[in-house]
Amino acid sequence: MTPAPILIESRRKDLGGFEVARLLPHLKARSVGSFIFLDHMGPARFAPGQGLDVRPHPHIGLATVTYLFEGAMTHRDSLGVVQDILPGDVNWMTAGRGIVHSERTPDALRASGGPLHGLQAWVALPRDDEEMAPGFDHYPAAALPRIERAGVSLQLIAGSYLGERSPVRTRSNLFYLAGSLAAGARLLLPAQALQRAIYVVSGELGIAASVVAGGTLVVLPGPDAVVIEARQPSRLALFGGEPL
């Protein structure tokens, strides 16, 4: 008998008017593939004059991946990169032997106020790459493949999935998608010998024999094919890869 999926409910933390939900790591799942950290940022709406201020801080031995559903963020780092990220874009920062970066609301959006909603993941680098030179890659939304089915709209952030390949450069075998399902839409996740997880950002999905509400991470237990069905309009992320 196939084990039941692991269900992890988000742990939301208020950072002064801005909520972040931590999904990984968790006692039930320290990682999924090479994904060792997943945060759900928002959704939030800042008043005029307010915004996000993640001050300069260091990373080593991993890559950070920022993806937004709404709003905008400005990335600055010790390589001299200054880059805005908009919904559907991907900022992939490889820390390697060390990098410092900050993330803030752009000045124009801070002045007017507005939304911020997205995901931030950390991806472990293979051991041989942990001390590589740091780097930063930005990919606009238009450069990333889309997977469109009846009621299904997904953007392939990284890796290969359902016959599409993302141009995002990675150091390990992984995949990462995000998007939406209309109410009643179904999506077949093919059998795959990789660790896999589904994060229900919002809405409600039927996954295997479970009904899963928004804010829940579902770690699939094995390589079998899985059908997911939207019980209502839903937003989700799919990710996984070879285990660490």
Coordinates of C-alpha atoms in Angstrom, one line a residue:
M1 CA 0.0 0.0 0.0
T2 CA 1.3 3.4 -0.9
P3 CA 1.9 5.6 2.2
A4 CA -0.3 8.7 2.7
P5 CA 1.1 12.1 1.6
I6 CA 2.7 14.2 4.3
L7 CA 0.7 17.3 5.1
I8 CA 2.4 20.3 6.5
E9 CA 0.4 23.3 7.6
S10 CA 2.1 26.7 7.2
R11 CA 3.4 28.5 10.4
R12 CA 2.6 32.2 9.8
K13 CA 4.6 34.9 11.5
D14 CA 3.8 38.6 11.5
L15 CA 6.8 40.7 10.7
G16 CA 5.1 44.0 11.5
G17 CA 2.2 44.2 9.2
F18 CA 3.7 41.6 6.8
E19 CA 3.1 37.9 7.2
V20 CA 5.5 35.1 6.2
A21 CA 4.6 31.4 6.4
R22 CA 7.4 28.9 6.8
L23 CA 6.9 25.5 5.1
L24 CA 10.4 24.0 4.9
P25 CA 12.3 22.9 6.8
H26 CA 9.8 21.0 9.0
L27 CA 10.1 18.0 11.4
K28 CA 8.0 16.0 8.9
A29 CA 10.2 16.9 5.9
R30 CA 13.6 18.5 6.3
S31 CA 13.8 19.0 2.5
V32 CA 12.2 18.0 -0.8
G33 CA 14.8 17.2 -3.4
S34 CA 17.4 20.0 -3.1
F35 CA 14.8 22.4 -1.8
I36 CA 15.7 23.0 1.8
F37 CA 13.7 26.1 2.6
L38 CA 10.4 27.5 1.4
D39 CA 8.7 30.7 2.6
H40 CA 5.3 32.0 1.5
M41 CA 5.4 35.9 1.6
G42 CA 2.1 37.6 2.1
P43 CA -0.3 38.2 0.6
A44 CA -0.1 41.8 2.0
R45 CA -1.0 45.3 0.9
F46 CA 1.2 48.1 2.1
A47 CA -0.1 51.6 2.8
P48 CA 1.5 54.5 1.0
G49 CA 5.0 55.1 2.4
Q50 CA 5.3 51.5 3.7
G51 CA 7.0 48.5 2.2
L52 CA 9.3 45.5 2.6
D53 CA 12.8 46.1 4.0
V54 CA 14.9 43.0 4.3
R55 CA 18.3 44.5 5.2
P56 CA 21.6 43.2 3.9
H57 CA 22.4 39.7 5.1
P58 CA 24.8 36.9 3.9
H59 CA 24.2 33.5 2.4
I60 CA 26.7 30.7 1.6
G61 CA 26.5 27.2 0.0
L62 CA 23.1 27.5 -1.6
A63 CA 20.9 29.4 -4.1
T64 CA 18.0 31.6 -3.3
V65 CA 15.0 31.7 -5.6
T66 CA 12.5 34.6 -5.5
Y67 CA 9.2 34.4 -7.4
L68 CA 6.3 36.9 -7.1
F69 CA 2.5 36.5 -7.8
E70 CA 1.9 40.2 -7.1
G71 CA 3.9 43.4 -6.3
A72 CA 7.6 44.1 -6.8
M73 CA 10.9 43.8 -5.0
T74 CA 14.3 45.4 -5.6
H75 CA 17.3 43.1 -5.1
R76 CA 20.8 44.5 -4.3
D77 CA 23.9 42.5 -3.7
S78 CA 27.6 42.6 -3.0
L79 CA 28.3 41.8 -6.7
G80 CA 26.9 45.2 -7.5
V81 CA 23.7 43.9 -9.0
V82 CA 20.5 46.0 -8.7
Q83 CA 17.5 44.2 -10.1
D84 CA 13.7 44.7 -9.8
I85 CA 11.6 41.5 -9.8
L86 CA 8.0 41.6 -11.1
P87 CA 5.3 38.9 -11.1
G88 CA 6.4 35.9 -13.1
D89 CA 10.1 36.9 -13.2
V90 CA 12.7 34.7 -11.5
N91 CA 15.7 36.0 -9.5
W92 CA 18.1 33.1 -9.0
M93 CA 21.0 34.0 -6.7
T94 CA 23.8 31.5 -6.3
A95 CA 25.6 32.2 -3.0
G96 CA 28.4 29.7 -3.4
R97 CA 31.3 30.8 -1.1
G98 CA 29.5 33.9 0.0
I99 CA 27.2 36.8 -1.0
V100 CA 25.3 39.6 0.8
H101 CA 22.0 40.9 -0.5
S102 CA 19.0 43.0 0.5
E103 CA 15.4 43.0 -0.7
R104 CA 13.2 46.1 -0.5
T105 CA 10.0 47.5 -2.0
P106 CA 10.9 49.8 -5.0
D107 CA 10.6 53.5 -4.4
A108 CA 7.7 54.1 -6.7
L109 CA 5.6 51.3 -5.2
R110 CA 6.5 52.4 -1.7
A111 CA 5.3 55.9 -2.5
S112 CA 1.9 54.6 -3.8
G113 CA 1.5 51.6 -1.6
G114 CA 0.4 48.2 -3.1
P115 CA 0.5 44.4 -2.8
L116 CA 3.2 41.9 -2.2
H117 CA 2.7 38.2 -2.6
G118 CA 5.2 35.5 -3.5
L119 CA 7.4 32.6 -2.7
Q120 CA 11.1 32.4 -1.7
A121 CA 13.0 29.1 -1.8
W122 CA 16.5 28.1 -0.9
V123 CA 18.1 25.3 -3.0
A124 CA 21.1 23.5 -1.7
L125 CA 24.1 23.4 -4.0
P126 CA 25.9 20.0 -4.7
R127 CA 28.8 19.5 -2.3
D128 CA 31.3 20.2 -5.1
D129 CA 29.7 23.5 -5.9
E130 CA 29.3 24.9 -2.3
E131 CA 32.4 27.0 -2.6
M132 CA 31.9 28.2 -6.2
A133 CA 32.0 31.8 -7.1
P134 CA 28.7 33.7 -6.3
G135 CA 26.5 34.8 -9.1
F136 CA 23.1 36.3 -9.9
D137 CA 20.7 35.5 -12.8
H138 CA 17.5 37.3 -13.6
Y139 CA 14.9 35.8 -16.0
P140 CA 11.9 37.9 -17.1
A141 CA 8.5 36.2 -17.2
A142 CA 8.4 36.2 -21.0
A143 CA 11.6 34.0 -21.1
L144 CA 10.0 31.2 -19.1
P145 CA 7.8 28.4 -20.7
R146 CA 4.1 28.2 -19.8
I147 CA 2.1 25.0 -19.5
E148 CA -1.5 25.6 -20.5
R149 CA -4.3 23.0 -20.3
A150 CA -8.0 23.2 -19.8
G151 CA -8.3 25.3 -16.7
V152 CA -4.6 25.0 -15.9
S153 CA -2.0 27.7 -16.3
L154 CA 1.5 27.0 -15.0
Q155 CA 4.8 28.8 -15.4
L156 CA 7.9 26.6 -15.5
I157 CA 10.3 28.4 -13.2
A158 CA 13.2 25.8 -13.4
G159 CA 14.0 22.4 -14.6
S160 CA 12.0 20.2 -17.0
Y161 CA 8.3 19.2 -16.7
L162 CA 5.5 18.0 -19.0
G163 CA 7.7 18.3 -22.1
E164 CA 8.9 21.9 -21.4
R165 CA 12.3 23.1 -20.2
S166 CA 13.1 26.3 -18.4
P167 CA 16.2 28.3 -19.4
V168 CA 17.0 29.0 -15.7
R169 CA 20.5 27.6 -14.9
T170 CA 20.6 25.1 -12.0
R171 CA 23.3 22.9 -10.5
S172 CA 21.1 19.8 -9.7
N173 CA 18.3 17.8 -11.1
L174 CA 15.1 19.7 -10.0
F175 CA 11.8 21.2 -11.2
Y176 CA 9.8 24.1 -10.0
L177 CA 6.5 25.4 -11.3
A178 CA 3.8 27.9 -10.1
G179 CA 0.4 28.9 -11.4
S180 CA -3.3 28.4 -11.1
L181 CA -6.1 25.9 -11.6
A182 CA -9.7 26.9 -12.3
A183 CA -12.5 25.3 -10.3
G184 CA -12.9 21.7 -11.6
A185 CA -9.7 21.6 -13.5
R186 CA -7.6 18.5 -13.3
L187 CA -3.8 18.0 -13.7
L188 CA -2.0 14.6 -14.0
L189 CA 1.4 14.6 -12.4
P190 CA 3.3 11.8 -14.2
A191 CA 5.1 9.0 -12.4
Q192 CA 8.5 10.3 -11.5
A193 CA 11.4 8.9 -9.5
L194 CA 12.1 12.2 -7.7
Q195 CA 11.0 13.6 -4.4
R196 CA 7.9 15.8 -5.1
A197 CA 5.8 18.3 -3.2
I198 CA 2.7 20.5 -3.9
Y199 CA 2.2 23.7 -2.1
V200 CA -1.5 24.9 -2.1
V201 CA -1.0 28.7 -2.0
S202 CA -4.7 29.4 -2.0
G203 CA -8.0 27.7 -2.7
E204 CA -8.6 24.0 -2.2
L205 CA -7.2 20.9 -4.1
G206 CA -8.1 17.2 -4.1
I207 CA -4.8 15.4 -4.1
A208 CA -4.9 11.6 -4.0
A209 CA -7.5 10.8 -1.2
S210 CA -6.9 14.1 0.6
V211 CA -8.7 17.5 0.4
V212 CA -6.1 20.1 0.9
A213 CA -6.8 23.7 1.9
G214 CA -4.7 26.8 1.0
G215 CA -1.5 27.2 3.2
T216 CA -0.7 23.5 3.2
L217 CA 2.3 21.7 1.8
V218 CA 1.8 18.2 0.5
V219 CA 4.9 16.0 0.2
L220 CA 4.1 13.1 -2.1
P221 CA 5.1 9.7 -0.7
G222 CA 6.3 7.9 -3.8
P223 CA 6.9 7.9 -7.6
D224 CA 3.4 7.0 -8.7
A225 CA 1.3 9.3 -11.0
V226 CA -1.0 11.6 -9.1
V227 CA -4.1 13.5 -10.2
I228 CA -4.8 16.8 -8.6
E229 CA -8.2 18.5 -8.9
A230 CA -9.2 22.0 -8.0
R231 CA -12.3 22.1 -5.7
Q232 CA -12.3 25.9 -6.2
P233 CA -10.1 28.4 -8.0
S234 CA -6.7 27.6 -6.6
R235 CA -3.1 28.8 -6.8
L236 CA -0.2 26.3 -6.3
A237 CA 3.4 25.5 -6.7
L238 CA 5.0 22.2 -7.7
F239 CA 8.6 21.4 -6.9
G240 CA 11.0 18.6 -6.2
G241 CA 14.1 16.8 -7.4
E242 CA 16.8 14.3 -6.6
P243 CA 17.2 14.0 -2.8
L244 CA 20.2 15.6 -1.1

